[in-house]
Coordinates of C-alpha atoms and ligand atoms in Angstrom, one line a residue:
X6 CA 14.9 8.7 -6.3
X7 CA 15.0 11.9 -8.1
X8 CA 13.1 12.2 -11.2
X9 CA 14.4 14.8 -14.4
X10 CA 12.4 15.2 -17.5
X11 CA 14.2 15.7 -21.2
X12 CA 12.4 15.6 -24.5
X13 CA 15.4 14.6 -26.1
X14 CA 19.1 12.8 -25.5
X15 CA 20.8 15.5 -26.1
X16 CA 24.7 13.8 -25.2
X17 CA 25.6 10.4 -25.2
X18 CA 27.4 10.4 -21.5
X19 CA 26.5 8.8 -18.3
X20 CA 24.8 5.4 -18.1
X21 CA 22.4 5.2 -20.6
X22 CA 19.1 2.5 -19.8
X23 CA 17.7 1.6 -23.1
X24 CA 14.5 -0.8 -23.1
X25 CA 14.5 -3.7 -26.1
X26 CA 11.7 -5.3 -27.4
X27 CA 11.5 -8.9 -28.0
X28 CA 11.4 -8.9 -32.3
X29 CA 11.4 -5.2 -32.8
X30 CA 14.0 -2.6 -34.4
X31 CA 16.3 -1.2 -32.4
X32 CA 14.7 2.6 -31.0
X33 CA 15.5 5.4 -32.9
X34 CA 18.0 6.7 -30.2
X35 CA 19.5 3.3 -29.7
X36 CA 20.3 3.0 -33.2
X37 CA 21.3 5.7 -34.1
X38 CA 24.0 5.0 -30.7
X39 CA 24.7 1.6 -32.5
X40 CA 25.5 3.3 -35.7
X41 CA 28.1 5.4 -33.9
X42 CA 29.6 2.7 -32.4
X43 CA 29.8 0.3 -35.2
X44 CA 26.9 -2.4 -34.7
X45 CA 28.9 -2.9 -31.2
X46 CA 24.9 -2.8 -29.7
X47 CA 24.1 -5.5 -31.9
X48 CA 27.0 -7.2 -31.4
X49 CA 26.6 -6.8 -27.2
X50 CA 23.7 -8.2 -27.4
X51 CA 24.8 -11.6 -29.6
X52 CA 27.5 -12.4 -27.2
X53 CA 25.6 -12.0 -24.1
X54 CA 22.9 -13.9 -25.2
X55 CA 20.4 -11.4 -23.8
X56 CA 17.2 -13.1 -23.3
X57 CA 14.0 -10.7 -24.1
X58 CA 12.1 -12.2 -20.9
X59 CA 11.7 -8.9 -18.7
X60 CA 14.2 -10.2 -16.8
X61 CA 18.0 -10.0 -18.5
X62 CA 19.9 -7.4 -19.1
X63 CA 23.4 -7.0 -21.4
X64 CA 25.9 -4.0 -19.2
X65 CA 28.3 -2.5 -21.9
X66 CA 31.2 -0.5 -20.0
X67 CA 33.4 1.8 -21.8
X68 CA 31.9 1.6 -25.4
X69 CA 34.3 2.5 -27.9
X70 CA 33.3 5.5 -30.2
X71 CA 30.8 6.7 -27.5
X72 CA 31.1 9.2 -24.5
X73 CA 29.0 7.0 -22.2
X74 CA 30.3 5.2 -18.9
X75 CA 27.8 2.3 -19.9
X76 CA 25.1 1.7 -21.9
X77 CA 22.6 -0.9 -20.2
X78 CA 20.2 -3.1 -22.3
X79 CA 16.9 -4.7 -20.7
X80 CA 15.8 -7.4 -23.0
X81 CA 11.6 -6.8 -23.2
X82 CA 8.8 -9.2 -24.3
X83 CA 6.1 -7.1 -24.5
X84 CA 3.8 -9.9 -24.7
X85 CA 4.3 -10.8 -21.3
X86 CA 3.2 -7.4 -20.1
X87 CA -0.7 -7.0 -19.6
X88 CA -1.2 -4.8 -16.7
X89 CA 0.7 -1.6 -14.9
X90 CA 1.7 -4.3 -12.3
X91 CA 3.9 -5.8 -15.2
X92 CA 5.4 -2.4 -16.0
X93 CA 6.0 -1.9 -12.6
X94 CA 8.0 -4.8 -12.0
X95 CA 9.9 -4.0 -15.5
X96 CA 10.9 -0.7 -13.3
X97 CA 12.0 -2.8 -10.3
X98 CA 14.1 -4.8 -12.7
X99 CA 16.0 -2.1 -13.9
X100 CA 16.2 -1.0 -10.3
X101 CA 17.5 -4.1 -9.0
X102 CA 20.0 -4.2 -12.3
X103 CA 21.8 -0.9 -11.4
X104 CA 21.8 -1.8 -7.6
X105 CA 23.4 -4.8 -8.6
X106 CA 26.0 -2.8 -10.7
X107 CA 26.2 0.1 -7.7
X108 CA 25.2 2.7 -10.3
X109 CA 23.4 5.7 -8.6
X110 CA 22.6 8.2 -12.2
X111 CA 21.4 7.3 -15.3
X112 CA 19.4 8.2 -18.4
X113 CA 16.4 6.4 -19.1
X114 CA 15.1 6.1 -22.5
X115 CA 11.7 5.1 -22.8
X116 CA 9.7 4.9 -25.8
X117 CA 6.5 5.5 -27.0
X118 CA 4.1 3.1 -25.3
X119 CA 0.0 2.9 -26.0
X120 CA -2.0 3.9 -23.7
X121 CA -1.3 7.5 -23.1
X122 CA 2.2 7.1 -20.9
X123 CA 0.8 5.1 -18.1
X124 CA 2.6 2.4 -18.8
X125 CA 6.0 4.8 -19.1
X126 CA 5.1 6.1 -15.7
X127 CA 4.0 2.6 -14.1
X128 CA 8.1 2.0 -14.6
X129 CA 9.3 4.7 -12.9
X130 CA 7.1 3.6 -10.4
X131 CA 8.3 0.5 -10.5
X132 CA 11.6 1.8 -10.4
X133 CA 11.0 3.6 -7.2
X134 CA 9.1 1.6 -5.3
X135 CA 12.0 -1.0 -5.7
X136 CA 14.5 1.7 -3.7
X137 CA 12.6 1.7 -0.4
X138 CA 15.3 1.1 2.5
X139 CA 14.0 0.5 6.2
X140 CA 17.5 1.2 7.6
X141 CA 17.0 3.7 10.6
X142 CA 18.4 1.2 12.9
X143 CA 21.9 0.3 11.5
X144 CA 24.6 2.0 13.6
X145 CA 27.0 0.2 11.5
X146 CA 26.5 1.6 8.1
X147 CA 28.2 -1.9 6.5
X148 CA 25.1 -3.7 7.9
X149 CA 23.0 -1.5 6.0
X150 CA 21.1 -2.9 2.3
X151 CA 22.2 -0.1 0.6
X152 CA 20.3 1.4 -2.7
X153 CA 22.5 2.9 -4.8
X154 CA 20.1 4.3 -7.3
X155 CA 19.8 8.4 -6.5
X156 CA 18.2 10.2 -10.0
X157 CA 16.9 9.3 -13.0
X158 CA 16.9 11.4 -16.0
X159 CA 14.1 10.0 -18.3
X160 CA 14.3 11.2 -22.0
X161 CA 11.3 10.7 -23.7
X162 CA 9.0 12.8 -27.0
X163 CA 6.7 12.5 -24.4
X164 CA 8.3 13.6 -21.2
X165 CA 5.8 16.4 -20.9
X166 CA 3.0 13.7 -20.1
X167 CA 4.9 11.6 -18.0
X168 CA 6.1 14.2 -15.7
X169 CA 2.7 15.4 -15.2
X170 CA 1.5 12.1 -14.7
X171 CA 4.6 11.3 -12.3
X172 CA 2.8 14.2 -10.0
X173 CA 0.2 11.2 -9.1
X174 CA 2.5 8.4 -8.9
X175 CA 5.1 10.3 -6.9
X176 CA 1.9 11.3 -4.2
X177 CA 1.7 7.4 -4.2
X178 CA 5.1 6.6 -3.6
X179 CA 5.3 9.0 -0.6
X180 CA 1.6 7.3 0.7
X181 CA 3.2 3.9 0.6
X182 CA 6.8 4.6 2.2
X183 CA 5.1 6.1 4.7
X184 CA 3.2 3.1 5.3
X185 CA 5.9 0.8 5.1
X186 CA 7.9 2.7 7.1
X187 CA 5.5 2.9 10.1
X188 CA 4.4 -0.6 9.6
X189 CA 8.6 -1.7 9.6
X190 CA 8.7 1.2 13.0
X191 CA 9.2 -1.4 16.4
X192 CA 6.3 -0.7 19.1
X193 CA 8.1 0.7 21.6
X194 CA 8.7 3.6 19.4
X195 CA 5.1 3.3 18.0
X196 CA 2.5 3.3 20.6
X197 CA -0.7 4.4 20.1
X198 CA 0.2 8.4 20.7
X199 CA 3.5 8.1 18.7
X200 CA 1.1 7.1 16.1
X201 CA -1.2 10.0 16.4
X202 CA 1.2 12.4 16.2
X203 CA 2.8 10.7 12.7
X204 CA -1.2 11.1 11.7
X205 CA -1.2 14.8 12.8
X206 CA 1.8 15.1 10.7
X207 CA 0.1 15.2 7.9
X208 CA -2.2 18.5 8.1
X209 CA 1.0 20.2 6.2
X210 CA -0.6 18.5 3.2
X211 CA -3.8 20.1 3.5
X212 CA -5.4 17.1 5.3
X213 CA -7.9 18.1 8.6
X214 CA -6.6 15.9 11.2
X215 CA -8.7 15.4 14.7
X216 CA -7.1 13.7 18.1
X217 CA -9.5 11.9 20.1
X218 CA -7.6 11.3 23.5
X219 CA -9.0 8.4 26.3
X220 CA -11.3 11.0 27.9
X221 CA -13.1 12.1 24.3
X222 CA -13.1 8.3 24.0
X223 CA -14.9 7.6 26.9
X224 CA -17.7 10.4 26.7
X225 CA -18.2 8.9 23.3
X226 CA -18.9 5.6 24.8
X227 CA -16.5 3.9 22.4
X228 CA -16.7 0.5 25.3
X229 CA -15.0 -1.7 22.9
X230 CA -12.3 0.3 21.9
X231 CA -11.2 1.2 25.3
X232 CA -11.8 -2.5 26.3
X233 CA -8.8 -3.4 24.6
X234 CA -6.6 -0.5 25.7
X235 CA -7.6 -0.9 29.7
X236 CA -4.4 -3.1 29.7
X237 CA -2.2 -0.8 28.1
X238 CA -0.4 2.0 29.9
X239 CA 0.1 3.4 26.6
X240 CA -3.3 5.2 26.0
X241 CA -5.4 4.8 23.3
X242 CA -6.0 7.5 20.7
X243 CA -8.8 7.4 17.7
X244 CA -7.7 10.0 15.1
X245 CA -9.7 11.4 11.7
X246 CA -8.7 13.1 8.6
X247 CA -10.4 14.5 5.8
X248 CA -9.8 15.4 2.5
X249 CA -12.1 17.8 0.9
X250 CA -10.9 17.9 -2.8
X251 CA -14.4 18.1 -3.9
X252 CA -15.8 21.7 -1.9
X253 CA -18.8 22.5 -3.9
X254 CA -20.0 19.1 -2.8
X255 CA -21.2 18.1 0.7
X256 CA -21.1 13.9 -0.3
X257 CA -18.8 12.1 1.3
X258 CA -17.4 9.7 -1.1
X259 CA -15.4 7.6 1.0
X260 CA -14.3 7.1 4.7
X261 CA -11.2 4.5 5.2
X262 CA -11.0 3.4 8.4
X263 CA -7.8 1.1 10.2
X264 CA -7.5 -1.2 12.4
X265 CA -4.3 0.3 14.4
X266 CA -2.7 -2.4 16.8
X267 CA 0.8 -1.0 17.5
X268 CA 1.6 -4.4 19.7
X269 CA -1.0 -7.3 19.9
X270 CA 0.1 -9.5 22.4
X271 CA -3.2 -11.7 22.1
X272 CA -3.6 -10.0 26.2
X273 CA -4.7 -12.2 29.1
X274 CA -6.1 -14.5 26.0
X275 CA -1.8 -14.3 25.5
X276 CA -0.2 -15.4 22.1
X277 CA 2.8 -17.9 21.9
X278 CA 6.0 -15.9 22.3
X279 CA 7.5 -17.8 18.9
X280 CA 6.7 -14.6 16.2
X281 CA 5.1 -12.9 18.5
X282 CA 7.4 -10.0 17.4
X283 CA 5.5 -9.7 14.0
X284 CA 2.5 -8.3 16.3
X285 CA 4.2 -5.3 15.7
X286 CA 2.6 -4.8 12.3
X287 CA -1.1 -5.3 13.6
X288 CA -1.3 -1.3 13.2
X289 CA -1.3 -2.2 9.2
X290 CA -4.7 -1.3 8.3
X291 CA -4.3 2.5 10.1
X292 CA -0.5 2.8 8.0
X293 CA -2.2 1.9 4.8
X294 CA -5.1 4.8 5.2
X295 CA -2.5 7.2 6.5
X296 CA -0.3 5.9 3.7
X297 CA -3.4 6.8 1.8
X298 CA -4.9 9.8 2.8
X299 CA -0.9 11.3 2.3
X300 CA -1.2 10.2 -1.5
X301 CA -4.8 11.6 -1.8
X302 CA -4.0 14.8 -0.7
X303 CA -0.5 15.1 -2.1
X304 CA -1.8 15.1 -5.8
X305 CA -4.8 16.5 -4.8
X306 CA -7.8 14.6 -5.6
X307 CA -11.2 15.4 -6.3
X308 CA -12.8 13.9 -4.5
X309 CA -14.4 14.6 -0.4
X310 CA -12.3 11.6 1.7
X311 CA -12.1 10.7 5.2
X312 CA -10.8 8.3 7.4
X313 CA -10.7 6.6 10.9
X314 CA -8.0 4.6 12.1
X315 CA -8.1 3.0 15.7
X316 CA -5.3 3.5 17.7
X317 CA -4.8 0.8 20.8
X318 CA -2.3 -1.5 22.6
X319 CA -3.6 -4.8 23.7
X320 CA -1.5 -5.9 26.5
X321 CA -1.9 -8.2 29.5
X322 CA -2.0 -6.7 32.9
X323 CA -3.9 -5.8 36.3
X324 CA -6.4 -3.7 34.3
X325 CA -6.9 -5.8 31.1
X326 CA -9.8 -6.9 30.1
X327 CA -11.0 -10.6 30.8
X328 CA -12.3 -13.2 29.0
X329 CA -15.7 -13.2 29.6
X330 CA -15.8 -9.7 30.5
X331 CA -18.9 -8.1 28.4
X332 CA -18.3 -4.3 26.9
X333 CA -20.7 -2.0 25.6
X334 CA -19.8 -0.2 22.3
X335 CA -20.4 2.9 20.8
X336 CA -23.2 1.7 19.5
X337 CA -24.9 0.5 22.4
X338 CA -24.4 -3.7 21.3
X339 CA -23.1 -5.4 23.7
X340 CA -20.2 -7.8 23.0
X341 CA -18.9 -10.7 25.1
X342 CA -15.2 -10.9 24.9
X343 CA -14.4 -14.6 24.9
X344 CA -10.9 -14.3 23.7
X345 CA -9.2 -10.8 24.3
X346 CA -6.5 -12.1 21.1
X347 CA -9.7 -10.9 19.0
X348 CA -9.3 -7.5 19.4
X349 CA -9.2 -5.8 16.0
X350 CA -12.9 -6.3 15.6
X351 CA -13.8 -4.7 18.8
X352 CA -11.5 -1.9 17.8
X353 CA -13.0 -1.8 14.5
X354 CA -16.4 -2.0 16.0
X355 CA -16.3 1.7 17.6
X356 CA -14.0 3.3 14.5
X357 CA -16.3 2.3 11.9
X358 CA -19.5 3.3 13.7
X359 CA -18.1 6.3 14.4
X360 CA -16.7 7.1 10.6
X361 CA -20.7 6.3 9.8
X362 CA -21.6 8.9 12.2
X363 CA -19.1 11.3 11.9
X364 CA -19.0 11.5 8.1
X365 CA -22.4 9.9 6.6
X366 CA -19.7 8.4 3.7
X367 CA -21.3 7.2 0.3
X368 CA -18.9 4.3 0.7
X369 CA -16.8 2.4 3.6
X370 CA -13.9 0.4 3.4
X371 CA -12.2 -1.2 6.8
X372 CA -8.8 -2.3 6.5
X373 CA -7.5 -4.8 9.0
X374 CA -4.5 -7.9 9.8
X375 CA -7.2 -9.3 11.4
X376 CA -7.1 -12.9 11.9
X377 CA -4.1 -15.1 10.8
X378 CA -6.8 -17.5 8.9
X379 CA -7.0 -15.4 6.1
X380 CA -3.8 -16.5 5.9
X381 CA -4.5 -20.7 6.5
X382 CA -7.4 -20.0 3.6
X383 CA -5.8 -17.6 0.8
X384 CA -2.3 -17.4 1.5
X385 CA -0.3 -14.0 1.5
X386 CA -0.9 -13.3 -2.3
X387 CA -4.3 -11.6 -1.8
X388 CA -6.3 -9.6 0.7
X389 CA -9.3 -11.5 1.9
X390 CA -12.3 -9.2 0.9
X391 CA -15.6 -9.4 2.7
X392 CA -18.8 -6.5 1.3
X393 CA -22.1 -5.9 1.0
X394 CA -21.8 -4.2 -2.1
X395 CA -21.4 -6.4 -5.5
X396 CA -20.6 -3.0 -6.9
X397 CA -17.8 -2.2 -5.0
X398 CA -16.1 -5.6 -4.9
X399 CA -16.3 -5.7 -8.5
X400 CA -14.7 -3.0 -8.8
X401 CA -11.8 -3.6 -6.7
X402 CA -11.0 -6.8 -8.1
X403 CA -10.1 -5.5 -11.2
X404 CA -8.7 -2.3 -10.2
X405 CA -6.6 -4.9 -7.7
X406 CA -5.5 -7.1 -10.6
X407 CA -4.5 -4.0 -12.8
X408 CA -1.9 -2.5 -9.7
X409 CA -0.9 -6.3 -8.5
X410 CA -2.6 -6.2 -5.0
X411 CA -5.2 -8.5 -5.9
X412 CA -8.2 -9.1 -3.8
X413 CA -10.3 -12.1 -3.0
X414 CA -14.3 -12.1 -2.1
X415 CA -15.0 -14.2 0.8
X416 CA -18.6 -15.4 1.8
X417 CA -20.4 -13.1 4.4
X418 CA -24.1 -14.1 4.1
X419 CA -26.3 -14.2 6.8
X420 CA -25.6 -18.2 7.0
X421 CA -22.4 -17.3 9.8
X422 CA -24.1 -15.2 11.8
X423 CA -25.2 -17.5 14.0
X424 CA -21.6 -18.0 14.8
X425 CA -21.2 -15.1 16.9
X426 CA -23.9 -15.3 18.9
X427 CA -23.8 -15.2 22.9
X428 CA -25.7 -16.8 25.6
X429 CA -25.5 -13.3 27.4
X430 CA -25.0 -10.7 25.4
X431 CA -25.5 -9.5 21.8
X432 CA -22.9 -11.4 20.5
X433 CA -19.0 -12.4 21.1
X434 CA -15.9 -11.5 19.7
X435 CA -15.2 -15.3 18.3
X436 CA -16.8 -17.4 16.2
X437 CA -18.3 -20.9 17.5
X438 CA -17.1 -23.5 15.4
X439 CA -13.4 -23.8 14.2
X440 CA -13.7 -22.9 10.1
X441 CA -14.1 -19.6 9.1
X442 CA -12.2 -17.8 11.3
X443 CA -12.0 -14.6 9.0
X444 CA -15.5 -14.4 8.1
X445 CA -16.4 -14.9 11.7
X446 CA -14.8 -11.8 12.0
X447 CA -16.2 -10.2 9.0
X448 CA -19.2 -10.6 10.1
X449 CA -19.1 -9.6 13.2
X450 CA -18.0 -6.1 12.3
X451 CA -20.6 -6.1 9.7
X452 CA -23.0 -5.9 13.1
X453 CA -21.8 -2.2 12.9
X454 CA -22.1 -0.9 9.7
X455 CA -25.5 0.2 8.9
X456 CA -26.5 2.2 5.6
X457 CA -23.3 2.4 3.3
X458 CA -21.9 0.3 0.9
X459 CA -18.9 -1.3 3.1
X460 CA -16.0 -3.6 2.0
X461 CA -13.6 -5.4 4.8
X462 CA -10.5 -5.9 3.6
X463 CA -8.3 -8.6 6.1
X464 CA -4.8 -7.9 5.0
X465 CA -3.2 -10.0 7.8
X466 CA -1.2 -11.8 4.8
X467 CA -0.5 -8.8 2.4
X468 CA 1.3 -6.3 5.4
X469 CA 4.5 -7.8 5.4
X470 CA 6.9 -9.5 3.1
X471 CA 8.9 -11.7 4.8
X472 CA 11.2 -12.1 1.4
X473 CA 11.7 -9.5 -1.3
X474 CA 9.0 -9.2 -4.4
X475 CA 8.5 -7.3 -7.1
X476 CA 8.8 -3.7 -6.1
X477 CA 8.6 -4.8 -2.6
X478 CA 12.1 -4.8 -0.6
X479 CA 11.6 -7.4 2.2
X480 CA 9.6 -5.4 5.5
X481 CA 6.4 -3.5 5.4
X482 CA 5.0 -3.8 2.2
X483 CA 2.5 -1.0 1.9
X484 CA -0.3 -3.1 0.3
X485 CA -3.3 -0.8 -0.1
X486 CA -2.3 2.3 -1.2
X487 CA -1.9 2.0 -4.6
X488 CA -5.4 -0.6 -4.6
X489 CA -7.4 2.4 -3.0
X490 CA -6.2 5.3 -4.5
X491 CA -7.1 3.8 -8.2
X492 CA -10.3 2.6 -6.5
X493 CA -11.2 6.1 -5.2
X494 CA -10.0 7.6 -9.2
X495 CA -11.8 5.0 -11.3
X496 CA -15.3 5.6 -8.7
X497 CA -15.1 9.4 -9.3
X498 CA -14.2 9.0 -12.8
X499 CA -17.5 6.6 -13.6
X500 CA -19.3 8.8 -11.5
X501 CA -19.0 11.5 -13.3
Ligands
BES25 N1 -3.5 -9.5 14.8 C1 -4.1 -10.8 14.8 C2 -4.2 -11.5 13.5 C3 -2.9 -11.7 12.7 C4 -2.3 -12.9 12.6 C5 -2.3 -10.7 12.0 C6 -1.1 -13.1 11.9 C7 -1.2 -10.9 11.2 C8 -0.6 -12.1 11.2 C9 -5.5 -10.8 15.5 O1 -5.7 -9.8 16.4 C10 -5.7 -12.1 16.1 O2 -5.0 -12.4 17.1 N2 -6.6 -12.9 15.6 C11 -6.9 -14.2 16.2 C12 -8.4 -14.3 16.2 C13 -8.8 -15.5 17.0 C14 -8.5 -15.3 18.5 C15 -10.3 -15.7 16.8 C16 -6.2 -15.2 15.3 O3 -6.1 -15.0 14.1 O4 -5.8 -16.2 15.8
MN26 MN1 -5.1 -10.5 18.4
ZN27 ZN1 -4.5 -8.2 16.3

């Protein structure tokens, strides 16, 4: 979706994308239209019975007396809108609206909103986030969900703000259709050194990106991580990347680290074939900080980022791993692997101890589909949110309620520890009892995070939409980015 930028409506022609407000005048644009036309707005809008719900619309083709193709109405209640989410999913109205009507240009005309053009600029992203197609695999191009919607003029007094603040919310729509689009890619097209090379893709943005291959891996002792890849004869890769939009200072603010499971076919510990095809999307938490780390840098934050994602296939074979078998990881606990289906903690184990290493970040947050009981306790409206840091969670709740990917704080205390403990080594990869399956894994890779404040974020329910939602097109959803990158702005901003 192309974005143009006009202070003012300077012809009538085209399709023209006026927003009305429930119990408010006409805008000044609109009726000064409707006076041209004869009151045929007005009228237009009596016959249709437009509802002012954020979610009706009134199409008029061919009005008389005007040069527009059509001029399309989108009935507002302003009342109902209390966050940027809300404005957002105005924007995928309108996109769905003109999908619906196979337009692919029009003229938006916004009006002044409060709170210095956010809320404007939350619609266009809105708007765009609604056009994401995953359609690379369609030979037959009648098979494919088409989005018809191509550019958008906005006209707007204020069009100078909102293209400067599009700069940031364009960076995030890039982050998160990269995401979805490597969390929608099929495994055998994403193993774990496909993946690295997408991550490596990204130093034309200014990012520093470092490949660890199996043989780094192993004189870095990472004995968990390679655990889980001995089955594969895909190789496993760990990759970093850093953002340093903050040179005159040496802290590291953050370091994201993913859990990056391109297929996760439980191994010898082997899942039920019935959906075991959505194991494709177990690399979620390494899309989202890639996702991530492309927004970061593409509007150029300042702020010092970095990030570890995990890279590993955990298949069954001669070479996998056991149950039973006990690994050493990176740092130097030993884990007995009971069931080799719980793999993204062990991966997680060796990435996040190495991020701590490796970057000595202020702040740590783990991103991970990493147990489906996040989705038996919360559903797949929220991420599951484990932390040591009251700080930090409070934060991202309301930063996650603001951008709609809200977040949930699960118990971690030291009550479930007892959980993972082994009769043989310093603890195993499953929890004892049956409840708590997601803190059991919380907890267990909070056994490798020493002095930082850390957050665990299970997004095994957010990573894929099996229907459509609100600026989410059925597929990969991308969940994450937007969360994070407000997160990292609203820290620096209070910070300073
Ligand atoms: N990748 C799965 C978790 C998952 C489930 C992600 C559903 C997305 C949707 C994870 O590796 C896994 O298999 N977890 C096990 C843990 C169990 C063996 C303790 C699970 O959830 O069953
Ligand atoms: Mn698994
Ligand atoms: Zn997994």
């Amino acid at each position: 979706m192309k974005v143009n930028f006009l202070t003012d409506l300077k012809s009538d022609t085209g399709t023209l994308v006026f927003l009305c407000f429930k119990n408010q005048p006409l805008d000044t644009y609109l009726n000064n239209l409707n006076k041209k036309i004869k009151g045929y707005v007005d009228k237009a809008i009596k016959v249709s019975s437009m509802e002012y719900n954020n979610n009706s619309f009134t199409d008029i083709v061919i009005p008389q007396g005007s040069n527009a193709n059509r001029i399309i109405l989108i009935g507002v209640d302003q009342t109902k809108i209390i966050n940027e989410y809300d404005w957002g999913k105005l924007g995928s109205f309108i996109t769905s609206v003109l999908n619906l009507k196979k337009i692919s240009d029009i003229k938006l005309i916004v009006p002044k909103l409060k709170k210095n053009n956010v809320n404007e600029t939350n619609i266009l992203y809105g708007m765009a986030l609604n056009t994401y197609r995953f359609n690379k695999y369609f030979t037959d191009t009648g098979k494919k969900r088409i989005n018809f919607l191509n550019s958008v003029t906005v006209i707007s007094q204020n069009a100078k703000n909102i293209k400067k603040l599009w700069i940031r919310f364009n960076a995030l729509k890039e982050g998160v259709f990269l995401t979805r689009d490597l969390v929608s890619e099929p495994s055998n097209n994403l193993t774990p050194s496909l993946l690295a090379k997408e991550a490596s893709k990204l130093r034309k943005f200014g990012l520093k990106v470092n490949i660890l291959d199996e043989k780094k891996l192993k004189s870095l002792k990472m004995g968990a991580l390679l655990g889980v890849a001995q089955g594969s004869a895909n190789k496993p890769f760990v990759v970093t990347l850093e953002w340093k939009g903050n040179p005159k200072n040496k802290v590291m603010d953050f370091s994201f680290v993913g859990k990056g499971v391109t297929f996760d076919t439980g191994g010898i510990s082997i899942k039920p074939s019935g959906g075991m095809e959505e194991m494709k999307y177990d690399m979620g938490g390494s899309a989202v900080v890639l996702g991530l780390m492309k927004s970061l840098a593409l509007s150029k934050v300042k702020s010092n980022i970095s990030a570890v994602v995990g890279l590993v296939e955990n298949m069954p074979s001669g070479t996998a791993q056991r149950p039973g078998d006990v690994v050493k990881s990176m740092s130097g606990k030993t884990i007995e692997v009971i069931n080799t289906d719980a793999e993204g903690r062990l991966v997680l184990a060796d990435a996040v101890w190495y991020a701590q290493k490796k970057f000595e970040p202020k702040n740590l947050i783990d991103l991970a589909t990493l147990t489906g009981a996040i989705i038996v306790s919360i559903g797949q409206e929220k991420a599951g949110m484990f932390s040591n840091s009251s700080k930090l969670t409070t934060l991202l709740e309301k930063v996650g309620k603001e951008v709609g990917e809200p977040v949930w704080n699960m118990p971690i205390d030291s009550s479930y520890e007892k959980d993972i403990s082994s009769d043989i080594a310093d603890m195993k990869n499953v929890g004892s009892g049956r409840g708590a399956g997601s803190t059991a894994g919380a907890i267990f890779v909070k056994r490798f995070i020493k002095n930082v404040n850390w957050i665990h974020l299970d997004i095994a329910g957010v990573t894929w939409a099996k229907g459509d939602k609100p600026l989410i097109p059925k597929g990969g959803t991308g969940f994450g980015v937007r969360l994070l990158e407000e997160v990292v702005l609203q820290y620096i901003s209070n910070k300073r």
